[in-house]
mmCIF file of C-alpha atoms in Angstrom:
data_model
loop_
_atom_site.group_PDB
_atom_site.id
_atom_site.type_symbol
_atom_site.label_atom_id
_atom_site.label_comp_id
_atom_site.label_asym_id
_atom_site.label_seq_id
_atom_site.Cartn_x
_atom_site.Cartn_y
_atom_site.Cartn_z
ATOM 1 C CA UNK A 265 0.566 -0.203 0.200
ATOM 2 C CA UNK A 266 1.564 3.261 -0.998
ATOM 3 C CA UNK A 267 1.774 5.622 1.671
ATOM 4 C CA UNK A 268 -0.245 8.462 -0.395
ATOM 5 C CA UNK A 269 -2.484 7.076 -3.009
ATOM 6 C CA UNK A 270 -4.254 9.661 -4.863
ATOM 7 C CA UNK A 271 -5.977 8.888 -8.350
ATOM 8 C CA UNK A 272 -3.962 9.742 -11.139
ATOM 9 C CA UNK A 273 -7.537 11.387 -13.760
ATOM 10 C CA UNK A 274 -7.539 13.077 -15.714
ATOM 11 C CA UNK A 275 -10.218 14.510 -14.009
ATOM 12 C CA UNK A 276 -12.714 16.677 -16.305
ATOM 13 C CA UNK A 277 -14.703 19.073 -15.507
ATOM 14 C CA UNK A 278 -16.472 22.124 -17.191
ATOM 15 C CA UNK A 279 -15.584 25.675 -16.025
ATOM 16 C CA UNK A 280 -17.858 26.635 -13.561
ATOM 17 C CA UNK A 281 -18.384 23.245 -12.182
ATOM 18 C CA UNK A 282 -17.382 22.134 -8.751
ATOM 19 C CA UNK A 283 -14.057 20.149 -9.218
ATOM 20 C CA UNK A 284 -13.255 17.402 -5.791
ATOM 21 C CA UNK A 285 -10.228 16.011 -5.947
ATOM 22 C CA UNK A 286 -8.715 13.381 -3.245
ATOM 23 C CA UNK A 287 -6.328 12.078 -1.632
ATOM 24 C CA UNK A 288 -5.563 8.564 0.662
ATOM 25 C CA UNK A 289 -3.024 8.278 3.290
ATOM 26 C CA UNK A 290 -2.197 4.893 5.000
ATOM 27 C CA UNK A 291 0.167 6.471 8.205
ATOM 28 C CA UNK A 292 -2.181 6.999 11.338
ATOM 29 C CA UNK A 293 0.415 9.258 12.529
ATOM 30 C CA UNK A 294 -0.076 12.166 9.964
ATOM 31 C CA UNK A 295 -0.550 15.277 11.779
ATOM 32 C CA UNK A 296 0.019 18.140 8.613
ATOM 33 C CA UNK A 297 -0.896 17.491 5.065
ATOM 34 C CA UNK A 298 -0.798 19.780 2.377
ATOM 35 C CA UNK A 299 -2.316 20.341 -1.476
ATOM 36 C CA UNK A 300 0.166 22.087 -3.814
ATOM 37 C CA UNK A 301 -0.447 22.204 -7.713
ATOM 38 C CA UNK A 302 2.068 21.953 -10.250
ATOM 39 C CA UNK A 303 2.083 23.041 -13.399
ATOM 40 C CA UNK A 304 2.958 21.628 -16.176
ATOM 41 C CA UNK A 305 6.737 22.375 -17.108
ATOM 42 C CA UNK A 306 6.396 23.771 -13.635
ATOM 43 C CA UNK A 307 7.524 23.424 -10.877
ATOM 44 C CA UNK A 308 4.615 22.808 -7.740
ATOM 45 C CA UNK A 309 3.469 25.400 -5.379
ATOM 46 C CA UNK A 310 1.868 25.328 -2.515
ATOM 47 C CA UNK A 311 -2.148 26.111 -2.330
ATOM 48 C CA UNK A 312 -3.323 24.726 1.116
ATOM 49 C CA UNK A 313 -2.617 23.159 3.887
ATOM 50 C CA UNK A 314 -5.060 21.401 6.832
ATOM 51 C CA UNK A 315 -3.854 20.193 10.507
ATOM 52 C CA UNK A 316 -8.030 19.637 11.837
ATOM 53 C CA UNK A 317 -10.771 17.625 10.684
ATOM 54 C CA UNK A 318 -12.877 19.550 9.017
ATOM 55 C CA UNK A 319 -12.921 22.041 6.029
ATOM 56 C CA UNK A 320 -10.529 24.914 5.494
ATOM 57 C CA UNK A 321 -11.464 28.226 3.416
ATOM 58 C CA UNK A 322 -9.501 29.698 1.106
ATOM 59 C CA UNK A 323 -11.088 31.680 -1.912
ATOM 60 C CA UNK A 324 -12.204 28.837 -3.805
ATOM 61 C CA UNK A 325 -10.290 26.348 -1.902
ATOM 62 C CA UNK A 326 -11.884 24.476 -0.186
ATOM 63 C CA UNK A 327 -9.375 21.201 1.922
ATOM 64 C CA UNK A 328 -11.730 18.547 4.290
ATOM 65 C CA UNK A 329 -9.783 16.802 6.943
ATOM 66 C CA UNK A 330 -11.063 13.561 7.970
ATOM 67 C CA UNK A 331 -8.252 11.505 10.367
ATOM 68 C CA UNK A 332 -10.793 8.789 10.685
ATOM 69 C CA UNK A 333 -11.608 7.545 7.601
ATOM 70 C CA UNK A 334 -6.816 8.246 6.872
ATOM 71 C CA UNK A 335 -8.823 11.332 3.983
ATOM 72 C CA UNK A 336 -7.995 14.319 2.778
ATOM 73 C CA UNK A 337 -10.207 16.055 -0.365
ATOM 74 C CA UNK A 338 -9.276 19.313 -2.091
ATOM 75 C CA UNK A 339 -12.895 21.158 -3.461
ATOM 76 C CA UNK A 340 -12.172 24.111 -6.070
ATOM 77 C CA UNK A 341 -15.978 25.867 -7.151
ATOM 78 C CA UNK A 342 -15.993 27.649 -10.155
ATOM 79 C CA UNK A 343 -13.609 25.999 -12.060
ATOM 80 C CA UNK A 344 -11.372 27.952 -14.429
ATOM 81 C CA UNK A 345 -9.587 26.636 -17.467
ATOM 82 C CA UNK A 346 -6.418 27.777 -15.762
ATOM 83 C CA UNK A 347 -6.668 25.307 -12.754
ATOM 84 C CA UNK A 348 -6.418 22.897 -15.034
ATOM 85 C CA UNK A 349 -2.817 21.665 -13.007
ATOM 86 C CA UNK A 350 -2.423 18.126 -11.622
ATOM 87 C CA UNK A 351 -2.796 18.165 -7.855
ATOM 88 C CA UNK A 352 -0.459 16.942 -5.101
ATOM 89 C CA UNK A 353 -1.136 15.852 -1.709
ATOM 90 C CA UNK A 354 1.629 15.805 1.005
ATOM 91 C CA UNK A 355 0.404 14.036 4.086
ATOM 92 C CA UNK A 356 4.166 15.225 6.599
ATOM 93 C CA UNK A 357 4.287 12.490 9.535
ATOM 94 C CA UNK A 358 7.205 12.346 11.604
ATOM 95 C CA UNK A 359 9.176 15.780 10.229
ATOM 96 C CA UNK A 360 8.718 13.889 6.988
ATOM 97 C CA UNK A 361 6.870 14.733 3.900
ATOM 98 C CA UNK A 362 5.561 12.471 1.615
ATOM 99 C CA UNK A 363 4.203 13.632 -1.865
ATOM 100 C CA UNK A 364 0.804 11.261 -3.548
ATOM 101 C CA UNK A 365 1.888 11.016 -7.220
ATOM 102 C CA UNK A 366 -1.490 13.676 -7.553
ATOM 103 C CA UNK A 367 -4.403 14.064 -9.660
ATOM 104 C CA UNK A 368 -4.149 15.846 -13.306
ATOM 105 C CA UNK A 369 -7.018 18.148 -13.206
ATOM 106 C CA UNK A 370 -8.509 19.852 -16.624
ATOM 107 C CA UNK A 371 -11.482 22.313 -16.537
ATOM 108 C CA UNK A 372 -12.918 22.215 -20.424
ATOM 109 C CA UNK A 373 -14.537 25.669 -21.489
ATOM 110 C CA UNK B 156 13.132 38.195 -3.267
ATOM 111 C CA UNK B 157 14.886 36.037 -4.675
ATOM 112 C CA UNK B 158 13.035 32.913 -5.249
ATOM 113 C CA UNK B 159 14.809 29.125 -4.783
ATOM 114 C CA UNK B 160 17.498 29.156 -7.885
ATOM 115 C CA UNK B 161 18.543 25.098 -8.667
ATOM 116 C CA UNK B 162 21.834 24.548 -11.322
ATOM 117 C CA UNK B 163 22.067 23.247 -14.257
ATOM 118 C CA UNK B 164 18.974 23.508 -15.199
ATOM 119 C CA UNK B 165 19.781 20.844 -18.273
ATOM 120 C CA UNK B 166 22.415 18.630 -18.508
ATOM 121 C CA UNK B 167 22.936 15.639 -20.432
ATOM 122 C CA UNK B 168 25.533 12.605 -18.460
ATOM 123 C CA UNK B 169 25.988 8.715 -19.868
ATOM 124 C CA UNK B 170 26.051 5.790 -18.034
ATOM 125 C CA UNK B 171 28.817 5.451 -14.947
ATOM 126 C CA UNK B 172 29.140 9.561 -14.675
ATOM 127 C CA UNK B 173 28.348 11.764 -11.670
ATOM 128 C CA UNK B 174 26.600 14.945 -11.050
ATOM 129 C CA UNK B 175 26.801 17.790 -9.378
ATOM 130 C CA UNK B 176 23.563 19.941 -8.426
ATOM 131 C CA UNK B 177 23.117 22.934 -6.455
ATOM 132 C CA UNK B 178 20.156 24.702 -5.184
ATOM 133 C CA UNK B 179 20.276 27.683 -3.816
ATOM 134 C CA UNK B 180 17.255 28.553 -1.036
ATOM 135 C CA UNK B 181 15.395 31.993 0.113
ATOM 136 C CA UNK B 182 16.731 33.473 2.187
ATOM 137 C CA UNK B 183 17.074 33.319 5.705
ATOM 138 C CA UNK B 184 15.546 29.634 5.065
ATOM 139 C CA UNK B 185 17.763 27.502 7.217
ATOM 140 C CA UNK B 186 16.598 23.861 5.726
ATOM 141 C CA UNK B 187 17.033 22.222 1.617
ATOM 142 C CA UNK B 188 14.749 19.450 0.880
ATOM 143 C CA UNK B 189 15.135 16.869 -2.547
ATOM 144 C CA UNK B 190 13.172 15.350 -4.910
ATOM 145 C CA UNK B 191 13.390 13.774 -7.216
ATOM 146 C CA UNK B 192 10.290 13.534 -9.976
ATOM 147 C CA UNK B 193 9.931 11.238 -12.188
ATOM 148 C CA UNK B 194 6.187 10.057 -14.419
ATOM 149 C CA UNK B 195 6.080 6.580 -13.348
ATOM 150 C CA UNK B 196 7.191 7.487 -9.234
ATOM 151 C CA UNK B 197 5.664 11.547 -9.354
ATOM 152 C CA UNK B 198 7.745 12.803 -6.483
ATOM 153 C CA UNK B 199 10.485 10.717 -4.245
ATOM 154 C CA UNK B 200 12.128 11.948 -1.217
ATOM 155 C CA UNK B 201 16.095 11.986 -1.540
ATOM 156 C CA UNK B 202 16.855 14.134 1.913
ATOM 157 C CA UNK B 203 16.794 16.509 3.289
ATOM 158 C CA UNK B 204 19.086 18.884 5.701
ATOM 159 C CA UNK B 205 19.172 21.624 7.919
ATOM 160 C CA UNK B 206 21.561 24.146 9.537
ATOM 161 C CA UNK B 207 24.863 21.866 7.475
ATOM 162 C CA UNK B 208 22.909 18.280 9.407
ATOM 163 C CA UNK B 209 21.276 15.716 6.877
ATOM 164 C CA UNK B 210 17.911 14.965 9.041
ATOM 165 C CA UNK B 211 16.207 12.896 6.506
ATOM 166 C CA UNK B 212 16.848 10.945 4.672
ATOM 167 C CA UNK B 213 14.958 9.246 1.819
ATOM 168 C CA UNK B 214 15.305 5.169 0.312
ATOM 169 C CA UNK B 215 17.570 6.386 -2.182
ATOM 170 C CA UNK B 216 20.468 4.314 -2.431
ATOM 171 C CA UNK B 217 24.023 5.505 -1.101
ATOM 172 C CA UNK B 218 25.254 6.664 -5.127
ATOM 173 C CA UNK B 219 22.677 9.255 -4.213
ATOM 174 C CA UNK B 220 24.617 11.848 -2.304
ATOM 175 C CA UNK B 221 23.948 14.802 -0.035
ATOM 176 C CA UNK B 222 25.702 18.529 1.600
ATOM 177 C CA UNK B 223 24.805 21.758 2.792
ATOM 178 C CA UNK B 224 26.625 24.700 3.724
ATOM 179 C CA UNK B 225 27.235 27.086 6.280
ATOM 180 C CA UNK B 226 24.555 29.885 4.134
ATOM 181 C CA UNK B 227 22.098 26.959 3.391
ATOM 182 C CA UNK B 228 23.466 26.399 0.032
ATOM 183 C CA UNK B 229 23.183 22.643 -0.838
ATOM 184 C CA UNK B 230 24.941 20.495 -2.948
ATOM 185 C CA UNK B 231 23.341 16.475 -4.421
ATOM 186 C CA UNK B 232 25.566 14.130 -6.093
ATOM 187 C CA UNK B 233 24.628 10.938 -8.109
ATOM 188 C CA UNK B 234 28.005 8.891 -8.771
ATOM 189 C CA UNK B 235 28.220 5.983 -11.170
ATOM 190 C CA UNK B 236 25.003 7.319 -13.215
ATOM 191 C CA UNK B 237 22.152 4.976 -14.393
ATOM 192 C CA UNK B 238 19.434 4.584 -17.432
ATOM 193 C CA UNK B 239 16.969 5.015 -14.481
ATOM 194 C CA UNK B 240 18.388 8.403 -13.494
ATOM 195 C CA UNK B 241 17.451 10.632 -15.742
ATOM 196 C CA UNK B 242 14.511 12.795 -14.052
ATOM 197 C CA UNK B 243 13.738 15.835 -12.789
ATOM 198 C CA UNK B 244 15.896 16.707 -9.835
ATOM 199 C CA UNK B 245 13.847 18.871 -7.700
ATOM 200 C CA UNK B 246 15.805 21.478 -4.665
ATOM 201 C CA UNK B 247 12.634 23.299 -2.037
ATOM 202 C CA UNK B 248 13.243 25.068 0.925
ATOM 203 C CA UNK B 249 11.856 25.811 4.427
ATOM 204 C CA UNK B 250 12.017 27.927 7.481
ATOM 205 C CA UNK B 251 12.321 24.249 8.562
ATOM 206 C CA UNK B 252 10.419 21.267 6.263
ATOM 207 C CA UNK B 253 8.809 20.247 9.478
ATOM 208 C CA UNK B 254 5.822 22.544 8.541
ATOM 209 C CA UNK B 255 5.570 21.000 5.125
ATOM 210 C CA UNK B 256 5.390 24.362 3.479
ATOM 211 C CA UNK B 257 7.798 24.500 1.668
ATOM 212 C CA UNK B 258 8.922 26.327 -2.059
ATOM 213 C CA UNK B 259 10.182 24.550 -4.553
ATOM 214 C CA UNK B 260 12.988 25.892 -7.159
ATOM 215 C CA UNK B 261 12.351 25.216 -11.332
ATOM 216 C CA UNK B 262 14.616 21.968 -11.222
ATOM 217 C CA UNK B 263 17.504 20.507 -12.959
ATOM 218 C CA UNK B 264 16.157 18.232 -16.057
ATOM 219 C CA UNK B 265 18.741 14.882 -15.578
ATOM 220 C CA UNK B 266 19.071 12.425 -18.940
ATOM 221 C CA UNK B 267 21.374 10.234 -18.907
ATOM 222 C CA UNK B 268 22.371 8.078 -22.105
#
């Protein structure tokens, strides 16, 4: 079992719709959770962090964490073509940050 | 302020050679982490340095090594290159990697022929 798992996609959503990206992790001791966005040919950039159960909203982005289910998600409301990228889930456990392989999101016109 | 700078951006080597990659972190950042990114495996953690000490190491063979200097600049070295070492090598800096908030450089793309 991979430490951090994501569906590779591509996840295709029409412009204006809600994109839902999911991530599961294996280590119950994990304490911090992050979403990075990586445009094609570019390096990853941090867009969201979440540390406790529940929802955290930042603009069009909402991160959701459920530690009991070992599940993290990222919702993107009003998806725009500029949101088309690969989204990497990252989990911090004992000072080590582990990335999932990412979900490719395509926002269509 | 200046971001994370990696050099060289692109390089081509042959099997058996060695390579050294350099990373200059954001000013004031003391932590530098290195990752290997390939299409099949995604981002794989290599090692992390904090104040010149290797604090964490991933599951890579001993051919992969690194160091950090007193000015926080870091280098990683890969010896006896193999075809499978072809990848994008990303450096990330942070105040402290424990926060998980990493700032990535543009990467060094290594091709091994």
